[in-house]
Tab-separated table of C-alpha atoms and ligand atoms in Angstrom:
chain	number	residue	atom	x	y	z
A	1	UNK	CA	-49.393	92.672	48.251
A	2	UNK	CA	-50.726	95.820	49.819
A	3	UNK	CA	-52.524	96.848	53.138
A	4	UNK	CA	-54.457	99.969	53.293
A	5	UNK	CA	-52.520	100.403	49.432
A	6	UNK	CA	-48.833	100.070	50.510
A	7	UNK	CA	-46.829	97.519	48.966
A	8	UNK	CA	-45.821	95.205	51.803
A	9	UNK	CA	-44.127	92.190	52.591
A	10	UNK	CA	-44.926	89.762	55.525
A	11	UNK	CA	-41.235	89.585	56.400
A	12	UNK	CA	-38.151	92.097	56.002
A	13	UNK	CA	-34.674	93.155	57.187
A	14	UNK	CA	-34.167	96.489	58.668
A	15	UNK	CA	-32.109	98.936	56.962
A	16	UNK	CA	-29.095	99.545	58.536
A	17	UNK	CA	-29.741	96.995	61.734
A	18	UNK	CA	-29.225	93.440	61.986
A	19	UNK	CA	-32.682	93.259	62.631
A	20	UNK	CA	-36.210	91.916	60.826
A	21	UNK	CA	-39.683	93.309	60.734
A	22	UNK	CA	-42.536	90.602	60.479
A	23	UNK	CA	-46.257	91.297	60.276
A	24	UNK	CA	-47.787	90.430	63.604
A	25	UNK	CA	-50.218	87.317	62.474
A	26	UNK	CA	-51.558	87.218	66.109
A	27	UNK	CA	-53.343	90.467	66.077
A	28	UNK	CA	-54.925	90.254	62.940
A	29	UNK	CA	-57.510	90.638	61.973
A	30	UNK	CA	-58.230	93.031	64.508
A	31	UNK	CA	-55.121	95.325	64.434
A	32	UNK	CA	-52.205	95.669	62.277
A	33	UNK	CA	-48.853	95.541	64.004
A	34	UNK	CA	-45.769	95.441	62.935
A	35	UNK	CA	-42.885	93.625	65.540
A	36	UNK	CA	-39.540	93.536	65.863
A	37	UNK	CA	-37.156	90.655	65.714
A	38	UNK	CA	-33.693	90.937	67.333
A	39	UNK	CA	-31.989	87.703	67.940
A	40	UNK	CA	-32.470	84.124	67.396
A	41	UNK	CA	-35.088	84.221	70.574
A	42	UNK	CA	-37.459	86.735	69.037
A	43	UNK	CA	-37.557	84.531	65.980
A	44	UNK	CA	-37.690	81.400	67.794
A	45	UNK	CA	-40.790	82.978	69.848
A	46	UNK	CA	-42.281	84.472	66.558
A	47	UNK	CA	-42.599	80.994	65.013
A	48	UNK	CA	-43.525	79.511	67.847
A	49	UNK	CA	-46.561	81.631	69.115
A	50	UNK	CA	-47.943	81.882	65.218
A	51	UNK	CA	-46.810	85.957	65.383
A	52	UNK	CA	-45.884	84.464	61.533
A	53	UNK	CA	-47.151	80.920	60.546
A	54	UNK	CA	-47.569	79.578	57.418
A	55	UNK	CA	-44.874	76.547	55.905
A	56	UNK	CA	-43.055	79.361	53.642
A	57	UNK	CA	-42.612	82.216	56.166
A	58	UNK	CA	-41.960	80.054	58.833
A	59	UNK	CA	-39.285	78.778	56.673
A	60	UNK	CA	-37.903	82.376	55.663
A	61	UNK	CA	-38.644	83.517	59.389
A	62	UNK	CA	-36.246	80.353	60.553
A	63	UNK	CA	-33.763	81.704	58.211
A	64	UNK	CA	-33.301	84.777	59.390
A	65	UNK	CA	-33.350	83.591	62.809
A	66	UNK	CA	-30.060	81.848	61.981
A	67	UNK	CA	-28.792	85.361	60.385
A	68	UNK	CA	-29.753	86.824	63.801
A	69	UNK	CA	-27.893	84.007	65.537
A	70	UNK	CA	-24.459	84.074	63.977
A	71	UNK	CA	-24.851	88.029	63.897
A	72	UNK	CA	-24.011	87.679	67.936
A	73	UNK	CA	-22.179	84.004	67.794
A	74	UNK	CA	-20.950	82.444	64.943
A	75	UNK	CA	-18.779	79.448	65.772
A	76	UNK	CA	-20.180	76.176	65.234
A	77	UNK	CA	-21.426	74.826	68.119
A	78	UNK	CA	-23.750	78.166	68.389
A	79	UNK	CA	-24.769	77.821	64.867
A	80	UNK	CA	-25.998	74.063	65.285
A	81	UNK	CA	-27.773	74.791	68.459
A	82	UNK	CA	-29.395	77.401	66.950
A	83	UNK	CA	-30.337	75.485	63.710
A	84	UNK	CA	-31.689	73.304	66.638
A	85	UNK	CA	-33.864	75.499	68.876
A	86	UNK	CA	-35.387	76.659	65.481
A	87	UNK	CA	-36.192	73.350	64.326
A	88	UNK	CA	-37.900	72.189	67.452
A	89	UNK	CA	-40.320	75.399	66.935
A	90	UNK	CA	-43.114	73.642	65.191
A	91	UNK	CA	-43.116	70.128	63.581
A	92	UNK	CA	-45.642	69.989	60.590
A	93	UNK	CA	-44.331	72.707	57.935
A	94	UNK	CA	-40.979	70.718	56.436
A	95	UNK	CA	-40.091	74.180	55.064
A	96	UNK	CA	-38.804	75.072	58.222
A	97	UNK	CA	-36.237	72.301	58.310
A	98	UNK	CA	-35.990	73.288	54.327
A	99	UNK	CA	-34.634	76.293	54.995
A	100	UNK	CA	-32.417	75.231	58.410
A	101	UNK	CA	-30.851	72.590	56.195
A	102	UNK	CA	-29.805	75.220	53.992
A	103	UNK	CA	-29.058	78.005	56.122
A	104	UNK	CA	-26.410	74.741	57.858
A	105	UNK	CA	-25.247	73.796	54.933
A	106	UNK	CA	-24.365	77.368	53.536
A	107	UNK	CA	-22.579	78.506	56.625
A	108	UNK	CA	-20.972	75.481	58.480
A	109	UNK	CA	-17.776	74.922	55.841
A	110	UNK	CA	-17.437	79.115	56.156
A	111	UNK	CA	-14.841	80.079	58.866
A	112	UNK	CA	-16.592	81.816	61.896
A	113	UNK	CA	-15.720	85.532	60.581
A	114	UNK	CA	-17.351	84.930	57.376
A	115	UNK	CA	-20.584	83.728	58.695
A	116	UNK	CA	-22.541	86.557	59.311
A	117	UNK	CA	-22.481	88.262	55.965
A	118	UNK	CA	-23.034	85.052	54.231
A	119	UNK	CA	-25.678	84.301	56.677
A	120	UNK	CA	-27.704	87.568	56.006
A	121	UNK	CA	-26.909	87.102	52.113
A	122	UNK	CA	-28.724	83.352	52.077
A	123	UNK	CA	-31.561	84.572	54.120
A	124	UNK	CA	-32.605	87.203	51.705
A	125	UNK	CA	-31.847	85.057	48.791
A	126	UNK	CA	-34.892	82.148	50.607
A	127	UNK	CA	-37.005	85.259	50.891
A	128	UNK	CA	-37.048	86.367	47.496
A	129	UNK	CA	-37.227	82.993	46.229
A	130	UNK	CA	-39.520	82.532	47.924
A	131	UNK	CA	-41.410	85.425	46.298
A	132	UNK	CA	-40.943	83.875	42.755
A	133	UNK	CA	-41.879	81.031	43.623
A	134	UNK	CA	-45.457	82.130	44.920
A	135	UNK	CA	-45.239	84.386	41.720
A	136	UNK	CA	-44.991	81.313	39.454
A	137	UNK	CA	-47.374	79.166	41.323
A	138	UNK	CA	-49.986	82.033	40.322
A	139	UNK	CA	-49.106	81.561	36.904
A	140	UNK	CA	-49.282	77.970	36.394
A	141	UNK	CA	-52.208	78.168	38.555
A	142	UNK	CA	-54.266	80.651	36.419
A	143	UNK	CA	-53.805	77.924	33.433
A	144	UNK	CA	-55.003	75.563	35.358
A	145	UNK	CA	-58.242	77.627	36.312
A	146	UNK	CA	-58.761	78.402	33.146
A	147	UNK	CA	-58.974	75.044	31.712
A	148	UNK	CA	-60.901	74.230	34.366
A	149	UNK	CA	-63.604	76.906	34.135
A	150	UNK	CA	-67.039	76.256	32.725
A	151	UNK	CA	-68.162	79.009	30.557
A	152	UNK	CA	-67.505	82.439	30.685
A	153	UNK	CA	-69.076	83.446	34.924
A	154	UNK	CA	-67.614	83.840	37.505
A	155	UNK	CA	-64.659	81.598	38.918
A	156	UNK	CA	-65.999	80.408	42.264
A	157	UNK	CA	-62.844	78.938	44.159
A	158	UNK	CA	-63.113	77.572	47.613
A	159	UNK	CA	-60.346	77.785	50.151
A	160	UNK	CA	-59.091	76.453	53.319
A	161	UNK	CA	-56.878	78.560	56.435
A	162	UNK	CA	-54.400	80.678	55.167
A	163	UNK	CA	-52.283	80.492	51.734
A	164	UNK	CA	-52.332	83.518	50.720
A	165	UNK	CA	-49.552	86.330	51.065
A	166	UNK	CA	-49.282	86.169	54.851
A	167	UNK	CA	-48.063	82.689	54.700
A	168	UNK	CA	-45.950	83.483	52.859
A	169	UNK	CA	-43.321	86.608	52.520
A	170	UNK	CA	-45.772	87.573	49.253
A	171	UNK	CA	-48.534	86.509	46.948
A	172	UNK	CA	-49.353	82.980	48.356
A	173	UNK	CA	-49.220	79.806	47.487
A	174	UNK	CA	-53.095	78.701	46.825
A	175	UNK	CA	-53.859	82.441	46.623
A	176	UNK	CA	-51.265	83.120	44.250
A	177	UNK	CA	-53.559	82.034	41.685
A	178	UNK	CA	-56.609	83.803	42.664
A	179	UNK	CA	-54.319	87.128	42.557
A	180	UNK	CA	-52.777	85.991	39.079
A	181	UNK	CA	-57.047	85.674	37.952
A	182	UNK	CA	-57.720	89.625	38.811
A	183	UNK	CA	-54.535	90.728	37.585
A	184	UNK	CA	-55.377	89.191	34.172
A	185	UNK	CA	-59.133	90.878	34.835
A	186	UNK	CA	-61.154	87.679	35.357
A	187	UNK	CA	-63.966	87.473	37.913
A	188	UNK	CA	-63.097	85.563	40.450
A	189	UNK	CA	-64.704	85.354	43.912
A	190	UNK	CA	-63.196	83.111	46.796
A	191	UNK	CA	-65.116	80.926	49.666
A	192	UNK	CA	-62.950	81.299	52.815
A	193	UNK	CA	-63.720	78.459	55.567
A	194	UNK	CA	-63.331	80.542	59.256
A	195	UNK	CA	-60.764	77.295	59.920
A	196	UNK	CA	-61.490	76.895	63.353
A	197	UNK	CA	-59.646	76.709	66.226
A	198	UNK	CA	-57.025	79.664	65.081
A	199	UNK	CA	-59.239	81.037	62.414
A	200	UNK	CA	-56.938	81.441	60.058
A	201	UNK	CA	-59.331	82.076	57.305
A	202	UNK	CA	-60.206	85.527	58.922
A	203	UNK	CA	-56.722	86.385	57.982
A	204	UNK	CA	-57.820	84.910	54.453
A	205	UNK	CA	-60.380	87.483	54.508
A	206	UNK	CA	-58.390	90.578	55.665
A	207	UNK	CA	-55.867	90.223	53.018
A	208	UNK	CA	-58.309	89.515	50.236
A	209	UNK	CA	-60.367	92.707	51.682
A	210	UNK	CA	-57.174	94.420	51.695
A	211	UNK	CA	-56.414	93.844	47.652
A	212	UNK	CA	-59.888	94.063	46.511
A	213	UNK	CA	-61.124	90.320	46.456
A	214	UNK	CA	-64.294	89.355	46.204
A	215	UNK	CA	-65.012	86.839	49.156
A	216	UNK	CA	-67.479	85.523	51.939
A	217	UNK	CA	-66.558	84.005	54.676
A	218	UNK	CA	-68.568	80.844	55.974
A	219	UNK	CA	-68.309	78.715	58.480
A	220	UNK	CA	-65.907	75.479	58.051
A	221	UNK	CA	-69.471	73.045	58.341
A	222	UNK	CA	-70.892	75.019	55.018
A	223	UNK	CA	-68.220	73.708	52.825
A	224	UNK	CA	-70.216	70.284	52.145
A	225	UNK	CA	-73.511	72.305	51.743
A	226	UNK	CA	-71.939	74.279	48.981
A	227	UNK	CA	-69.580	71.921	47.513
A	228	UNK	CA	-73.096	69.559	46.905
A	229	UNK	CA	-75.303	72.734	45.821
A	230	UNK	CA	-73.078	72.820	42.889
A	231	UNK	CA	-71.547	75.926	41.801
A	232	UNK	CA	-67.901	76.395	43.087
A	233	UNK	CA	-65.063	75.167	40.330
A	234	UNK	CA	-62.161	74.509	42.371
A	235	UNK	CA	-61.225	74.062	46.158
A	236	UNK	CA	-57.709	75.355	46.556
A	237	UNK	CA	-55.523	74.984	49.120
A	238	UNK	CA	-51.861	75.020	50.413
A	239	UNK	CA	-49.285	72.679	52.220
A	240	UNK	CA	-47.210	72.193	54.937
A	241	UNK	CA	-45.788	68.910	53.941
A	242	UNK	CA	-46.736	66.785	50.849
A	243	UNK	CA	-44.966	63.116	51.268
A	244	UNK	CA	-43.417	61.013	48.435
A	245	UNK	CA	-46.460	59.654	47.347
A	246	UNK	CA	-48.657	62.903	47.506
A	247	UNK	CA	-50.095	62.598	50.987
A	248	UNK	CA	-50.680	66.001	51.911
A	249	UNK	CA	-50.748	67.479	55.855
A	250	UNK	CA	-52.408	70.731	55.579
A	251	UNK	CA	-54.598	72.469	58.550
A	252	UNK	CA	-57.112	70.740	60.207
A	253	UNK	CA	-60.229	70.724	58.142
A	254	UNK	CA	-58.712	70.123	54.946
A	255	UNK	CA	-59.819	66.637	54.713
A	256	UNK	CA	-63.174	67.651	54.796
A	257	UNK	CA	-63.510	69.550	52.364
A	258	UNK	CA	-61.397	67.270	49.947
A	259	UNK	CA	-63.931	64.116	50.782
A	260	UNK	CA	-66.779	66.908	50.214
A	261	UNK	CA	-65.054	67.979	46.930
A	262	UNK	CA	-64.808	64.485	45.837
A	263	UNK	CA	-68.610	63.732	46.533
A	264	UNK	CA	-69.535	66.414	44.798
A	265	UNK	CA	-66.978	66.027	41.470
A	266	UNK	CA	-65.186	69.289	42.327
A	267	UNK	CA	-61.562	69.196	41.464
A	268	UNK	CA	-59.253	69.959	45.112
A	269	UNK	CA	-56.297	71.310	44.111
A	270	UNK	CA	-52.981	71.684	46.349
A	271	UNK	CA	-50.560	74.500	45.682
A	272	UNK	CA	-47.187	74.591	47.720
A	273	UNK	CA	-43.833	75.335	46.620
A	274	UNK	CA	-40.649	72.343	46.202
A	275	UNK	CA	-39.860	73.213	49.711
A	276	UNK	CA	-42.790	71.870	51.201
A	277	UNK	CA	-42.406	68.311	49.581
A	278	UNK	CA	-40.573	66.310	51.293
A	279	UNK	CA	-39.448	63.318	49.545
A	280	UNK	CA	-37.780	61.566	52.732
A	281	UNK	CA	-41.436	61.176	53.668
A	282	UNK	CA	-43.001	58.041	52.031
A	283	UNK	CA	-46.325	58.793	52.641
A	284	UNK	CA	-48.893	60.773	54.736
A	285	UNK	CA	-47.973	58.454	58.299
A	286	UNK	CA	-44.762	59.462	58.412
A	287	UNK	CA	-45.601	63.256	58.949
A	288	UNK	CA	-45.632	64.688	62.403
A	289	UNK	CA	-48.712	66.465	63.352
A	290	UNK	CA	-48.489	69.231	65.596
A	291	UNK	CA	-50.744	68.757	68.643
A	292	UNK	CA	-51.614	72.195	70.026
A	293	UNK	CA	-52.600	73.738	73.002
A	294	UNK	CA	-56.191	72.856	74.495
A	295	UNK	CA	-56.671	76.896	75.214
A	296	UNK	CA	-57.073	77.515	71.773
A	297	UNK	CA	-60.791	75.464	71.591
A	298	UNK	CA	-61.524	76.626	75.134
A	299	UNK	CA	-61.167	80.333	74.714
A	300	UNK	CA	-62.578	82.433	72.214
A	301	UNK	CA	-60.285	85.736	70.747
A	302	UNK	CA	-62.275	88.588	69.430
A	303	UNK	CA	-63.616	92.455	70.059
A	304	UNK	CA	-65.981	93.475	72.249
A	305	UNK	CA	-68.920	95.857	71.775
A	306	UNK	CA	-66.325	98.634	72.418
A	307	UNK	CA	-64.068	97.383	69.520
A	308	UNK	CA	-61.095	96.230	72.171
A	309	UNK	CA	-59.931	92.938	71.272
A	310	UNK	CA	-60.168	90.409	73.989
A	311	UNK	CA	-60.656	86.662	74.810
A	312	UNK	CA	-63.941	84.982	75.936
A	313	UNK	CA	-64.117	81.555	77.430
A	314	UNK	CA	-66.270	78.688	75.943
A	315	UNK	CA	-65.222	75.721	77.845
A	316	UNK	CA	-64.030	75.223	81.586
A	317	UNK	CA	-60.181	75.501	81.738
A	318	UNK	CA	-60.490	71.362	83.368
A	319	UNK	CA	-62.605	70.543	80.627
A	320	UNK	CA	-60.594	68.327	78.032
A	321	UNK	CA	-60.050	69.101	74.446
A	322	UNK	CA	-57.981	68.060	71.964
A	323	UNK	CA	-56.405	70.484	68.981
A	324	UNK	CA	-54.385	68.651	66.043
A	325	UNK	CA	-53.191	71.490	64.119
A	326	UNK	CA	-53.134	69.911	60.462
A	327	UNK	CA	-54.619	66.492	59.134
A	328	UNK	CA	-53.739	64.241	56.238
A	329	UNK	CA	-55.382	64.317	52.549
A	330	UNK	CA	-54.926	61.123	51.152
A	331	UNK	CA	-52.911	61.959	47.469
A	332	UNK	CA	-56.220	59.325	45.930
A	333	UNK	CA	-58.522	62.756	46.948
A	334	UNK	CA	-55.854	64.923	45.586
A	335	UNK	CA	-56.628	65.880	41.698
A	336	UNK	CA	-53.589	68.209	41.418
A	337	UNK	CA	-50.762	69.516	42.802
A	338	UNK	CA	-49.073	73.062	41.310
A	339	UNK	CA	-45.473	74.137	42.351
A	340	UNK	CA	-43.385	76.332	40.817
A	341	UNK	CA	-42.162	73.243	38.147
A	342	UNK	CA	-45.938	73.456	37.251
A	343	UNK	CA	-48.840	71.387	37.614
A	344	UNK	CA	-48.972	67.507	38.329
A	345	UNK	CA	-51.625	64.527	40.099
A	346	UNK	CA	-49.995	63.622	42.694
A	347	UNK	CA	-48.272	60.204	41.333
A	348	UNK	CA	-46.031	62.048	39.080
A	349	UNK	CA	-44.626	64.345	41.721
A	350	UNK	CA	-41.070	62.731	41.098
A	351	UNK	CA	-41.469	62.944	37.861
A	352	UNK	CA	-41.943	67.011	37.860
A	353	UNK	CA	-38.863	66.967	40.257
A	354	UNK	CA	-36.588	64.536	38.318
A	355	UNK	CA	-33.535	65.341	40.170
A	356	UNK	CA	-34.642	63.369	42.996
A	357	UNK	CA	-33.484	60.008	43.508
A	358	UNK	CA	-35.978	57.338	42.893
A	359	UNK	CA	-37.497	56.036	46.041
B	1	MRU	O1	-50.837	76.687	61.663
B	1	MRU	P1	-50.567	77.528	60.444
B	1	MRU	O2	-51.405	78.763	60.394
B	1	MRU	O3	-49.097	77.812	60.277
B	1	MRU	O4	-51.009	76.608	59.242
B	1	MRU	C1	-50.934	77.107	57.943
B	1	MRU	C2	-51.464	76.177	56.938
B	1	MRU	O5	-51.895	75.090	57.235
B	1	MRU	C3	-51.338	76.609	55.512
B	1	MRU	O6	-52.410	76.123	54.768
B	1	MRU	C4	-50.041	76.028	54.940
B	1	MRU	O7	-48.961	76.376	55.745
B	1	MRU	C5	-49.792	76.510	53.565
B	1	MRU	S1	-49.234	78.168	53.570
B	1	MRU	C6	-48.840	78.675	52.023
């Protein structure tokens, strides 16, 4: 994807360091910033304080951590420990333990001296998998928008948070369709919910600004007003975890709209790739949710009249809150799923992933 025209990824490795760029997340959509990561503690403070967020780049950001790691110590007990202190970062997204399961099982039967190449090697590999993956989620997607259009207008797709490039390392997961519609020329124009508390749909609307989108951003209590008026084809959204049966956690607020959707007969649609299904999970109780701090309802982040971004405070720093970061979509509101494999309702998710054990 591009910002201000240059082709950019959300994540990459230095040239000639053993270091990573990353987009900071935090400052957008304000100001675009570009930070460094050096060791396992800038990654393990990048995931943690959202500088990237998002299931997939947290999961490619956790990777590299673990190349950062075993750059400076690469015997075992430093690589578990650091698989460790990565995983205990944030609990929702599975693709973070994805990727640290991989990253272990990679590099642990590799003697010490061989780790750090390898390391750097598997992390690069996730990322640009990564990038496919997104790229083949578009495609499947666009078929599936297709069939699903009425007529020849406009495609009106709703959307929920952030699943577009920037959480991932490019394209997007529920965006990766949208992007796949204007590449093929179709008029398309997306509804981005704000997604209160972190707003993550103003970073929807900054990237889809950025590549030329047609958008408007509303507030997340219009979604039921214009799911009912009639007039939107699809609400798409991504995943951080989709359980065995096709629960799906996603950020807070997708519910909503999926119960809305249903009431008003308009199809909700996850996208995510195989890394954020996590078949150990039987259903949508078993998945953590991450519980967040109470600061983020209390204080407002914006710009002031001058343009310098700052924080304003709406409640009392005493006054109690409470901030789940993701809910659960129960699969029965769930009328598709689209990975990489292709598209699915959520009871035949083993069956598009056949290598996995019954269960
Ligand atoms: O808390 P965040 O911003 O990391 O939450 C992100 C989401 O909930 C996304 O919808 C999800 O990770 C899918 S990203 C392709």
């Amino acid at each position: 994807m591009q910002v201000d025209g240059i082709p950019l990824r959300t994540i990459w490795p230095v040239a000639g360091a053993r270091a990573v760029d990353i987009i900071d997340q935090t400052a957008l959509p304000h100001a675009f910033r570009v930070r460094r990561l050096h060791g396992l503690e800038d990654a393990v403070e990048a995931i943690r304080s959202m500088l990237v967020r998002g299931a997939p780049l947290i999961g490619v950001t956790a990777a590299y951590g673990i190349a950062l790691a075993v750059a400076r110590r690469a015997d075992d007990e430093s690589l578990l420990a650091a698989v460790r202190l990565l995983a205990a970062t944030r609990p929702t997204a599975v693709n973070l333990c994805w990727a640290l399961a991989r990253m272990q099982s990679r590099l642990l039967p590799l003697p010490a001296a061989a780790r750090a190449v390898a390391a750097w090697r598997e992390a690069v590999a996730i990322a640009d998998e990564d990038v496919e993956q997104c790229r083949r989620i578009g495609a499947h997607g666009l078929q599936w928008l297709l069939a699903a259009r009425r007529g020849e207008r406009r495609l009106e797709i709703m959307t929920h948070c952030n699943a577009g490039w920037l959480a991932t390392v490019d394209r997007g997961t529920a965006l990766a369709p949208v992007y796949a519609a204007v590449e093929a020329g179709i008029d398309i124009h997306v509804w981005v919910s704000e997604t209160r508390p972190r707003n993550q749909g103003l970073l929807t609307a900054w990237e889809l600004r950025q590549q030329g989108v047609p958008h408007t951003v509303i507030a997340d209590n219009a979604a039921g007003l214009l799911l009912m008026r009639g007039g939107i084809d699809a609400v798409i959204v991504g995943a951080d975890r989709i359980a065995a049966n096709g629960d799906v956690a996603n950020k807070i607020g997708t519910c909503l709209k999926a119960l809305a959707a249903r009431a008003a007969s308009v199809p909700f649609v996850v996208a995510a790739p195989r890394s954020t299904i996590d078949f150990t999970c039987a259903d949508g109780a078993a998945i953590p949710i991450e519980e967040r701090a109470g600061d983020e309802l209390r204080l407002l982040h914006g710009c002031d009249a001058a343009g310098l971004p700052g924080e304003l405070r709406q409640l009392p720093p005493t006054a109690t809150v409470a901030n789940p970061a993701f809910d659960i979509t129960p699969a029965s509101l769930v009328d598709h799923i689209i990975s990489e494999r292709g598209c699915c309702t959520p009871d035949r998710l083993r069956a598009l992933h056949p290598e996995e054990a019954d269960g």
